[in-house]
């Protein structure tokens, strides 16, 4: 069976369209990408993408912070005039824990 000539031309035209669509050319050329499309977006993500954590503290510092958190309990047990309470408040204030 022989196909009519217009049908052959249509089939040839439709067959070449997908092949031409796959050639994106310089539209996605990594060397041509500049600004935000290039490295700027990646650099922004590297700088701002991670979660921020406080640096780990030593056991000594953690203990001092815990003692300063309980300073009012110590004050209620010993009284504000007691030398231990006054020293604790002075050290916590100097360490800027409150």
PDB file of N, CA and C in Angstrom:
ATOM      1  N   UNK A   1       0.847  -1.181   0.000  1.00  0.00           N
ATOM      2  CA  UNK A   1       0.000   0.000   0.000  1.00  0.00           C
ATOM      3  C   UNK A   1       0.885   1.234   0.000  1.00  0.00           C
ATOM      4  N   UNK A   2       0.538   2.123  -0.859  1.00  0.00           N
ATOM      5  CA  UNK A   2       1.315   3.344  -0.999  1.00  0.00           C
ATOM      6  C   UNK A   2       0.572   4.512  -0.361  1.00  0.00           C
ATOM      7  N   UNK A   3       1.289   5.304   0.520  1.00  0.00           N
ATOM      8  CA  UNK A   3       0.671   6.454   1.197  1.00  0.00           C
ATOM      9  C   UNK A   3       0.683   7.669   0.282  1.00  0.00           C
ATOM     10  N   UNK A   4      -0.348   8.489   0.362  1.00  0.00           N
ATOM     11  CA  UNK A   4      -0.356   9.713  -0.444  1.00  0.00           C
ATOM     12  C   UNK A   4       0.776  10.648  -0.016  1.00  0.00           C
ATOM     13  N   UNK A   5       1.224  11.439  -0.949  1.00  0.00           N
ATOM     14  CA  UNK A   5       2.356  12.340  -0.745  1.00  0.00           C
ATOM     15  C   UNK A   5       2.126  13.335   0.411  1.00  0.00           C
ATOM     16  N   UNK A   6       0.990  14.003   0.580  1.00  0.00           N
ATOM     17  CA  UNK A   6       0.802  14.934   1.710  1.00  0.00           C
ATOM     18  C   UNK A   6       0.909  14.236   3.066  1.00  0.00           C
ATOM     19  N   UNK A   7       0.486  12.975   3.105  1.00  0.00           N
ATOM     20  CA  UNK A   7       0.568  12.241   4.360  1.00  0.00           C
ATOM     21  C   UNK A   7       2.021  11.915   4.712  1.00  0.00           C
ATOM     22  N   UNK A   8       2.834  11.631   3.707  1.00  0.00           N
ATOM     23  CA  UNK A   8       4.263  11.388   3.934  1.00  0.00           C
ATOM     24  C   UNK A   8       4.970  12.654   4.433  1.00  0.00           C
ATOM     25  N   UNK A   9       4.613  13.776   3.856  1.00  0.00           N
ATOM     26  CA  UNK A   9       5.216  15.054   4.281  1.00  0.00           C
ATOM     27  C   UNK A   9       4.823  15.359   5.728  1.00  0.00           C
ATOM     28  N   UNK A  10       3.561  15.113   6.076  1.00  0.00           N
ATOM     29  CA  UNK A  10       3.094  15.351   7.443  1.00  0.00           C
ATOM     30  C   UNK A  10       3.805  14.422   8.432  1.00  0.00           C
ATOM     31  N   UNK A  11       3.970  13.170   8.053  1.00  0.00           N
ATOM     32  CA  UNK A  11       4.651  12.218   8.923  1.00  0.00           C
ATOM     33  C   UNK A  11       6.118  12.588   9.117  1.00  0.00           C
ATOM     34  N   UNK A  12       6.768  13.067   8.065  1.00  0.00           N
ATOM     35  CA  UNK A  12       8.163  13.482   8.170  1.00  0.00           C
ATOM     36  C   UNK A  12       8.295  14.715   9.056  1.00  0.00           C
ATOM     37  N   UNK A  13       7.333  15.625   8.945  1.00  0.00           N
ATOM     38  CA  UNK A  13       7.380  16.847   9.758  1.00  0.00           C
ATOM     39  C   UNK A  13       7.150  16.533  11.233  1.00  0.00           C
ATOM     40  N   UNK A  14       6.229  15.631  11.520  1.00  0.00           N
ATOM     41  CA  UNK A  14       5.948  15.274  12.917  1.00  0.00           C
ATOM     42  C   UNK A  14       7.091  14.467  13.522  1.00  0.00           C
ATOM     43  N   UNK A  15       7.774  13.703  12.740  1.00  0.00           N
ATOM     44  CA  UNK A  15       8.877  12.902  13.251  1.00  0.00           C
ATOM     45  C   UNK A  15      10.082  13.736  13.625  1.00  0.00           C
ATOM     46  N   UNK A  16      10.261  14.870  13.001  1.00  0.00           N
ATOM     47  CA  UNK A  16      11.437  15.688  13.289  1.00  0.00           C
ATOM     48  C   UNK A  16      11.203  16.694  14.412  1.00  0.00           C
ATOM     49  N   UNK A  17       9.981  16.921  14.821  1.00  0.00           N
ATOM     50  CA  UNK A  17       9.687  17.900  15.871  1.00  0.00           C
ATOM     51  C   UNK A  17      10.273  17.469  17.221  1.00  0.00           C
ATOM     52  N   UNK A  18      10.091  16.219  17.665  1.00  0.00           N
ATOM     53  CA  UNK A  18      10.684  15.862  18.962  1.00  0.00           C
ATOM     54  C   UNK A  18      12.207  15.927  18.960  1.00  0.00           C
ATOM     55  N   UNK A  19      12.820  15.612  17.862  1.00  0.00           N
ATOM     56  CA  UNK A  19      14.277  15.673  17.800  1.00  0.00           C
ATOM     57  C   UNK A  19      14.754  17.111  17.921  1.00  0.00           C
ATOM     58  N   UNK A  20      14.043  18.043  17.328  1.00  0.00           N
ATOM     59  CA  UNK A  20      14.432  19.453  17.419  1.00  0.00           C
ATOM     60  C   UNK A  20      14.160  20.010  18.810  1.00  0.00           C
ATOM     61  N   UNK A  21      13.124  19.494  19.477  1.00  0.00           N
ATOM     62  CA  UNK A  21      12.786  19.992  20.813  1.00  0.00           C
ATOM     63  C   UNK A  21      13.818  19.563  21.849  1.00  0.00           C
ATOM     64  N   UNK A  22      14.559  18.510  21.612  1.00  0.00           N
ATOM     65  CA  UNK A  22      15.532  18.044  22.577  1.00  0.00           C
ATOM     66  C   UNK A  22      16.815  18.855  22.563  1.00  0.00           C
ATOM     67  N   UNK A  23      17.047  19.595  21.538  1.00  0.00           N
ATOM     68  CA  UNK A  23      18.256  20.404  21.454  1.00  0.00           C
ATOM     69  C   UNK A  23      17.974  21.762  22.091  1.00  0.00           C
ATOM     70  N   UNK A  24      18.358  21.920  23.356  1.00  0.00           N
ATOM     71  CA  UNK A  24      18.049  23.159  24.064  1.00  0.00           C
ATOM     72  C   UNK A  24      19.081  24.243  23.800  1.00  0.00           C
ATOM     73  N   UNK A  25      20.215  23.858  23.300  1.00  0.00           N
ATOM     74  CA  UNK A  25      21.220  24.845  22.923  1.00  0.00           C
ATOM     75  C   UNK A  25      21.744  25.629  24.102  1.00  0.00           C
ATOM     76  N   UNK A  26      21.974  26.913  23.932  1.00  0.00           N
ATOM     77  CA  UNK A  26      22.581  27.712  25.004  1.00  0.00           C
ATOM     78  C   UNK A  26      21.622  28.114  26.118  1.00  0.00           C
ATOM     79  N   UNK A  27      20.345  27.714  26.023  1.00  0.00           N
ATOM     80  CA  UNK A  27      19.386  28.122  27.053  1.00  0.00           C
ATOM     81  C   UNK A  27      19.785  27.584  28.428  1.00  0.00           C
ATOM     82  N   UNK A  28      20.329  26.383  28.508  1.00  0.00           N
ATOM     83  CA  UNK A  28      20.724  25.804  29.791  1.00  0.00           C
ATOM     84  C   UNK A  28      22.221  25.522  29.844  1.00  0.00           C
ATOM     85  N   UNK A  29      22.982  26.295  29.161  1.00  0.00           N
ATOM     86  CA  UNK A  29      24.431  26.115  29.153  1.00  0.00           C
ATOM     87  C   UNK A  29      24.985  26.611  30.492  1.00  0.00           C
ATOM     88  N   UNK A  30      25.611  25.742  31.286  1.00  0.00           N
ATOM     89  CA  UNK A  30      26.104  26.166  32.600  1.00  0.00           C
ATOM     90  C   UNK A  30      27.133  27.292  32.521  1.00  0.00           C
ATOM     91  N   UNK A  31      27.877  27.356  31.443  1.00  0.00           N
ATOM     92  CA  UNK A  31      28.850  28.428  31.311  1.00  0.00           C
ATOM     93  C   UNK A  31      28.216  29.777  31.067  1.00  0.00           C
ATOM     94  N   UNK A  32      27.001  29.769  30.488  1.00  0.00           N
ATOM     95  CA  UNK A  32      26.320  31.028  30.186  1.00  0.00           C
ATOM     96  C   UNK A  32      25.480  31.529  31.348  1.00  0.00           C
ATOM     97  N   UNK A  33      25.253  30.693  32.375  1.00  0.00           N
ATOM     98  CA  UNK A  33      24.421  31.102  33.501  1.00  0.00           C
ATOM     99  C   UNK A  33      25.193  32.070  34.390  1.00  0.00           C
ATOM    100  N   UNK A  34      24.600  33.203  34.658  1.00  0.00           N
ATOM    101  CA  UNK A  34      25.222  34.203  35.522  1.00  0.00           C
ATOM    102  C   UNK A  34      24.200  34.681  36.534  1.00  0.00           C
ATOM    103  N   UNK A  35      24.649  35.393  37.509  1.00  0.00           N
ATOM    104  CA  UNK A  35      23.749  35.972  38.497  1.00  0.00           C
ATOM    105  C   UNK A  35      23.074  34.905  39.330  1.00  0.00           C
ATOM    106  N   UNK A  36      21.759  35.091  39.577  1.00  0.00           N
ATOM    107  CA  UNK A  36      21.020  34.189  40.449  1.00  0.00           C
ATOM    108  C   UNK A  36      20.921  32.795  39.853  1.00  0.00           C
ATOM    109  N   UNK A  37      20.799  32.696  38.541  1.00  0.00           N
ATOM    110  CA  UNK A  37      20.671  31.386  37.908  1.00  0.00           C
ATOM    111  C   UNK A  37      21.979  30.612  37.979  1.00  0.00           C
ATOM    112  N   UNK A  38      23.072  31.302  38.049  1.00  0.00           N
ATOM    113  CA  UNK A  38      24.362  30.637  38.097  1.00  0.00           C
ATOM    114  C   UNK A  38      24.730  30.243  39.508  1.00  0.00           C
ATOM    115  N   UNK A  39      25.797  30.781  40.021  1.00  0.00           N
ATOM    116  CA  UNK A  39      26.294  30.373  41.324  1.00  0.00           C
ATOM    117  C   UNK A  39      25.705  31.117  42.498  1.00  0.00           C
ATOM    118  N   UNK A  40      25.005  32.217  42.246  1.00  0.00           N
ATOM    119  CA  UNK A  40      24.508  33.016  43.368  1.00  0.00           C
ATOM    120  C   UNK A  40      23.489  32.250  44.200  1.00  0.00           C
ATOM    121  N   UNK A  41      22.605  31.503  43.567  1.00  0.00           N
ATOM    122  CA  UNK A  41      21.599  30.743  44.311  1.00  0.00           C
ATOM    123  C   UNK A  41      22.265  29.654  45.141  1.00  0.00           C
ATOM    124  N   UNK A  42      23.243  28.997  44.577  1.00  0.00           N
ATOM    125  CA  UNK A  42      23.942  27.942  45.320  1.00  0.00           C
ATOM    126  C   UNK A  42      24.716  28.530  46.498  1.00  0.00           C
ATOM    127  N   UNK A  43      25.350  29.666  46.314  1.00  0.00           N
ATOM    128  CA  UNK A  43      26.089  30.296  47.406  1.00  0.00           C
ATOM    129  C   UNK A  43      25.146  30.744  48.520  1.00  0.00           C
ATOM    130  N   UNK A  44      23.983  31.286  48.152  1.00  0.00           N
ATOM    131  CA  UNK A  44      23.009  31.713  49.155  1.00  0.00           C
ATOM    132  C   UNK A  44      22.554  30.519  49.987  1.00  0.00           C
ATOM    133  N   UNK A  45      22.278  29.398  49.326  1.00  0.00           N
ATOM    134  CA  UNK A  45      21.823  28.207  50.032  1.00  0.00           C
ATOM    135  C   UNK A  45      22.909  27.681  50.971  1.00  0.00           C
ATOM    136  N   UNK A  46      24.150  27.734  50.540  1.00  0.00           N
ATOM    137  CA  UNK A  46      25.236  27.266  51.400  1.00  0.00           C
ATOM    138  C   UNK A  46      25.397  28.145  52.632  1.00  0.00           C
ATOM    139  N   UNK A  47      25.214  29.449  52.452  1.00  0.00           N
ATOM    140  CA  UNK A  47      25.379  30.363  53.582  1.00  0.00           C
ATOM    141  C   UNK A  47      24.196  30.323  54.540  1.00  0.00           C
ATOM    142  N   UNK A  48      22.969  30.248  53.994  1.00  0.00           N
ATOM    143  CA  UNK A  48      21.785  30.416  54.831  1.00  0.00           C
ATOM    144  C   UNK A  48      20.955  29.160  54.986  1.00  0.00           C
ATOM    145  N   UNK A  49      21.349  28.065  54.400  1.00  0.00           N
ATOM    146  CA  UNK A  49      20.505  26.885  54.406  1.00  0.00           C
ATOM    147  C   UNK A  49      20.628  26.024  55.641  1.00  0.00           C
ATOM    148  N   UNK A  50      21.749  26.063  56.333  1.00  0.00           N
ATOM    149  CA  UNK A  50      21.953  25.175  57.475  1.00  0.00           C
ATOM    150  C   UNK A  50      21.219  25.644  58.709  1.00  0.00           C
ATOM    151  N   UNK A  51      21.016  24.719  59.616  1.00  0.00           N
ATOM    152  CA  UNK A  51      20.405  25.091  60.892  1.00  0.00           C
ATOM    153  C   UNK A  51      21.492  25.636  61.811  1.00  0.00           C
ATOM    154  N   UNK A  52      21.128  26.604  62.562  1.00  0.00           N
ATOM    155  CA  UNK A  52      22.083  27.231  63.467  1.00  0.00           C
ATOM    156  C   UNK A  52      21.965  26.576  64.839  1.00  0.00           C
ATOM    157  N   UNK A  53      23.081  26.168  65.373  1.00  0.00           N
ATOM    158  CA  UNK A  53      23.109  25.582  66.712  1.00  0.00           C
ATOM    159  C   UNK A  53      24.067  26.380  67.574  1.00  0.00           C
ATOM    160  N   UNK A  54      23.765  26.387  68.849  1.00  0.00           N
ATOM    161  CA  UNK A  54      24.693  27.041  69.768  1.00  0.00           C
ATOM    162  C   UNK A  54      25.910  26.135  69.921  1.00  0.00           C
ATOM    163  N   UNK A  55      27.060  26.698  70.086  1.00  0.00           N
ATOM    164  CA  UNK A  55      28.245  25.861  70.263  1.00  0.00           C
ATOM    165  C   UNK A  55      28.142  25.055  71.553  1.00  0.00           C
ATOM    166  N   UNK A  56      28.666  23.868  71.569  1.00  0.00           N
ATOM    167  CA  UNK A  56      28.569  23.049  72.781  1.00  0.00           C
ATOM    168  C   UNK A  56      29.325  23.688  73.940  1.00  0.00           C
ATOM    169  N   UNK A  57      28.772  23.570  75.125  1.00  0.00           N
ATOM    170  CA  UNK A  57      29.427  24.151  76.301  1.00  0.00           C
ATOM    171  C   UNK A  57      30.054  23.047  77.138  1.00  0.00           C
ATOM    172  N   UNK A  58      31.033  23.420  77.879  1.00  0.00           N
ATOM    173  CA  UNK A  58      31.723  22.450  78.730  1.00  0.00           C
ATOM    174  C   UNK A  58      30.833  22.079  79.916  1.00  0.00           C
ATOM    175  N   UNK A  59      31.195  21.016  80.577  1.00  0.00           N
ATOM    176  CA  UNK A  59      30.436  20.577  81.752  1.00  0.00           C
ATOM    177  C   UNK A  59      30.512  21.621  82.861  1.00  0.00           C
ATOM    178  N   UNK A  60      31.651  22.284  82.947  1.00  0.00           N
ATOM    179  CA  UNK A  60      31.824  23.314  83.971  1.00  0.00           C
ATOM    180  C   UNK A  60      30.877  24.489  83.725  1.00  0.00           C
ATOM    181  N   UNK A  61      30.787  24.907  82.458  1.00  0.00           N
ATOM    182  CA  UNK A  61      29.898  26.021  82.133  1.00  0.00           C
ATOM    183  C   UNK A  61      28.437  25.626  82.325  1.00  0.00           C
ATOM    184  N   UNK A  62      28.084  24.406  81.938  1.00  0.00           N
ATOM    185  CA  UNK A  62      26.705  23.946  82.106  1.00  0.00           C
ATOM    186  C   UNK A  62      26.331  23.918  83.585  1.00  0.00           C
ATOM    187  N   UNK A  63      27.273  23.488  84.428  1.00  0.00           N
ATOM    188  CA  UNK A  63      27.021  23.454  85.865  1.00  0.00           C
ATOM    189  C   UNK A  63      26.833  24.867  86.412  1.00  0.00           C
ATOM    190  N   UNK A  64      27.661  25.798  85.948  1.00  0.00           N
ATOM    191  CA  UNK A  64      27.545  27.185  86.417  1.00  0.00           C
ATOM    192  C   UNK A  64      26.214  27.790  85.999  1.00  0.00           C
ATOM    193  N   UNK A  65      25.784  27.506  84.769  1.00  0.00           N
ATOM    194  CA  UNK A  65      24.490  28.024  84.309  1.00  0.00           C
ATOM    195  C   UNK A  65      23.340  27.438  85.131  1.00  0.00           C
ATOM    196  N   UNK A  66      23.441  26.168  85.447  1.00  0.00           N
ATOM    197  CA  UNK A  66      22.391  25.529  86.249  1.00  0.00           C
ATOM    198  C   UNK A  66      22.341  26.131  87.647  1.00  0.00           C
ATOM    199  N   UNK A  67      23.507  26.411  88.239  1.00  0.00           N
ATOM    200  CA  UNK A  67      23.533  27.025  89.567  1.00  0.00           C
ATOM    201  C   UNK A  67      22.944  28.429  89.525  1.00  0.00           C
ATOM    202  N   UNK A  68      23.233  29.147  88.466  1.00  0.00           N
ATOM    203  CA  UNK A  68      22.670  30.500  88.357  1.00  0.00           C
ATOM    204  C   UNK A  68      21.165  30.456  88.126  1.00  0.00           C
ATOM    205  N   UNK A  69      20.685  29.421  87.467  1.00  0.00           N
ATOM    206  CA  UNK A  69      19.244  29.290  87.277  1.00  0.00           C
ATOM    207  C   UNK A  69      18.536  29.027  88.610  1.00  0.00           C
ATOM    208  N   UNK A  70      19.242  28.404  89.553  1.00  0.00           N
ATOM    209  CA  UNK A  70      18.659  28.107  90.868  1.00  0.00           C
ATOM    210  C   UNK A  70      19.036  29.148  91.927  1.00  0.00           C
ATOM    211  N   UNK A  71      19.493  30.286  91.536  1.00  0.00           N
ATOM    212  CA  UNK A  71      19.991  31.271  92.506  1.00  0.00           C
ATOM    213  C   UNK A  71      18.892  31.769  93.438  1.00  0.00           C
ATOM    214  N   UNK A  72      17.642  31.887  92.949  1.00  0.00           N
ATOM    215  CA  UNK A  72      16.574  32.374  93.817  1.00  0.00           C
ATOM    216  C   UNK A  72      16.138  31.300  94.814  1.00  0.00           C
ATOM    217  N   UNK A  73      16.303  30.039  94.467  1.00  0.00           N
ATOM    218  CA  UNK A  73      16.028  28.963  95.426  1.00  0.00           C
ATOM    219  C   UNK A  73      17.034  29.012  96.574  1.00  0.00           C
ATOM    220  N   UNK A  74      18.303  29.232  96.212  1.00  0.00           N
ATOM    221  CA  UNK A  74      19.346  29.379  97.232  1.00  0.00           C
ATOM    222  C   UNK A  74      19.056  30.594  98.101  1.00  0.00           C
ATOM    223  N   UNK A  75      18.631  31.674  97.462  1.00  0.00           N
ATOM    224  CA  UNK A  75      18.341  32.896  98.225  1.00  0.00           C
ATOM    225  C   UNK A  75      17.163  32.701  99.166  1.00  0.00           C
ATOM    226  N   UNK A  76      16.162  31.933  98.718  1.00  0.00           N
ATOM    227  CA  UNK A  76      15.009  31.718  99.610  1.00  0.00           C
ATOM    228  C   UNK A  76      15.366  30.791 100.766  1.00  0.00           C
ATOM    229  N   UNK A  77      16.330  29.884 100.554  1.00  0.00           N
ATOM    230  CA  UNK A  77      16.729  28.975 101.637  1.00  0.00           C
ATOM    231  C   UNK A  77      17.684  29.641 102.623  1.00  0.00           C
ATOM    232  N   UNK A  78      18.666  30.369 102.132  1.00  0.00           N
ATOM    233  CA  UNK A  78      19.684  30.964 103.004  1.00  0.00           C
ATOM    234  C   UNK A  78      19.403  32.417 103.367  1.00  0.00           C
ATOM    235  N   UNK A  79      18.667  33.105 102.540  1.00  0.00           N
ATOM    236  CA  UNK A  79      18.418  34.523 102.741  1.00  0.00           C
ATOM    237  C   UNK A  79      19.347  35.358 101.858  1.00  0.00           C
ATOM    238  N   UNK A  80      18.902  36.541 101.500  1.00  0.00           N
ATOM    239  CA  UNK A  80      19.682  37.397 100.598  1.00  0.00           C
ATOM    240  C   UNK A  80      20.927  37.964 101.270  1.00  0.00           C
ATOM    241  N   UNK A  81      20.945  38.037 102.570  1.00  0.00           N
ATOM    242  CA  UNK A  81      22.100  38.609 103.273  1.00  0.00           C
ATOM    243  C   UNK A  81      23.221  37.598 103.490  1.00  0.00           C
ATOM    244  N   UNK A  82      22.969  36.343 103.229  1.00  0.00           N
ATOM    245  CA  UNK A  82      23.978  35.298 103.449  1.00  0.00           C
ATOM    246  C   UNK A  82      25.136  35.489 102.460  1.00  0.00           C
ATOM    247  N   UNK A  83      26.382  35.319 102.902  1.00  0.00           N
ATOM    248  CA  UNK A  83      27.531  35.531 102.017  1.00  0.00           C
ATOM    249  C   UNK A  83      27.551  34.598 100.796  1.00  0.00           C
ATOM    250  N   UNK A  84      27.083  33.365 100.966  1.00  0.00           N
ATOM    251  CA  UNK A  84      27.056  32.439  99.832  1.00  0.00           C
ATOM    252  C   UNK A  84      26.088  32.928  98.756  1.00  0.00           C
ATOM    253  N   UNK A  85      24.927  33.428  99.190  1.00  0.00           N
ATOM    254  CA  UNK A  85      23.933  33.940  98.235  1.00  0.00           C
ATOM    255  C   UNK A  85      24.469  35.172  97.523  1.00  0.00           C
ATOM    256  N   UNK A  86      25.081  36.071  98.269  1.00  0.00           N
ATOM    257  CA  UNK A  86      25.620  37.285  97.653  1.00  0.00           C
ATOM    258  C   UNK A  86      26.729  36.946  96.662  1.00  0.00           C
ATOM    259  N   UNK A  87      27.566  35.976  97.017  1.00  0.00           N
ATOM    260  CA  UNK A  87      28.651  35.571  96.121  1.00  0.00           C
ATOM    261  C   UNK A  87      28.091  34.935  94.849  1.00  0.00           C
ATOM    262  N   UNK A  88      27.047  34.107  95.005  1.00  0.00           N
ATOM    263  CA  UNK A  88      26.428  33.462  93.849  1.00  0.00           C
ATOM    264  C   UNK A  88      25.829  34.504  92.903  1.00  0.00           C
ATOM    265  N   UNK A  89      25.115  35.473  93.435  1.00  0.00           N
ATOM    266  CA  UNK A  89      24.524  36.520  92.594  1.00  0.00           C
ATOM    267  C   UNK A  89      25.610  37.344  91.904  1.00  0.00           C
ATOM    268  N   UNK A  90      26.682  37.624  92.633  1.00  0.00           N
ATOM    269  CA  UNK A  90      27.776  38.413  92.060  1.00  0.00           C
ATOM    270  C   UNK A  90      28.445  37.664  90.906  1.00  0.00           C
ATOM    271  N   UNK A  91      28.705  36.360  91.085  1.00  0.00           N
ATOM    272  CA  UNK A  91      29.344  35.566  90.033  1.00  0.00           C
ATOM    273  C   UNK A  91      28.429  35.395  88.809  1.00  0.00           C
ATOM    274  N   UNK A  92      27.157  35.187  89.056  1.00  0.00           N
ATOM    275  CA  UNK A  92      26.220  35.035  87.935  1.00  0.00           C
ATOM    276  C   UNK A  92      26.087  36.332  87.145  1.00  0.00           C
ATOM    277  N   UNK A  93      26.103  37.452  87.873  1.00  0.00           N
ATOM    278  CA  UNK A  93      26.020  38.747  87.179  1.00  0.00           C
ATOM    279  C   UNK A  93      27.280  38.995  86.381  1.00  0.00           C
ATOM    280  N   UNK A  94      28.455  38.639  86.925  1.00  0.00           N
ATOM    281  CA  UNK A  94      29.720  38.834  86.226  1.00  0.00           C
ATOM    282  C   UNK A  94      29.816  37.943  84.988  1.00  0.00           C
ATOM    283  N   UNK A  95      29.234  36.748  85.065  1.00  0.00           N
ATOM    284  CA  UNK A  95      29.262  35.831  83.906  1.00  0.00           C
ATOM    285  C   UNK A  95      28.164  36.151  82.896  1.00  0.00           C
ATOM    286  N   UNK A  96      27.282  37.094  83.240  1.00  0.00           N
ATOM    287  CA  UNK A  96      26.177  37.524  82.383  1.00  0.00           C
ATOM    288  C   UNK A  96      25.215  36.370  82.077  1.00  0.00           C
ATOM    289  N   UNK A  97      24.929  35.565  83.102  1.00  0.00           N
ATOM    290  CA  UNK A  97      23.974  34.488  82.943  1.00  0.00           C
ATOM    291  C   UNK A  97      22.557  34.951  83.206  1.00  0.00           C
ATOM    292  N   UNK A  98      22.381  36.181  83.640  1.00  0.00           N
ATOM    293  CA  UNK A  98      21.044  36.743  83.782  1.00  0.00           C
ATOM    294  C   UNK A  98      21.113  38.245  83.656  1.00  0.00           C
TER     295      UNK A  98
END
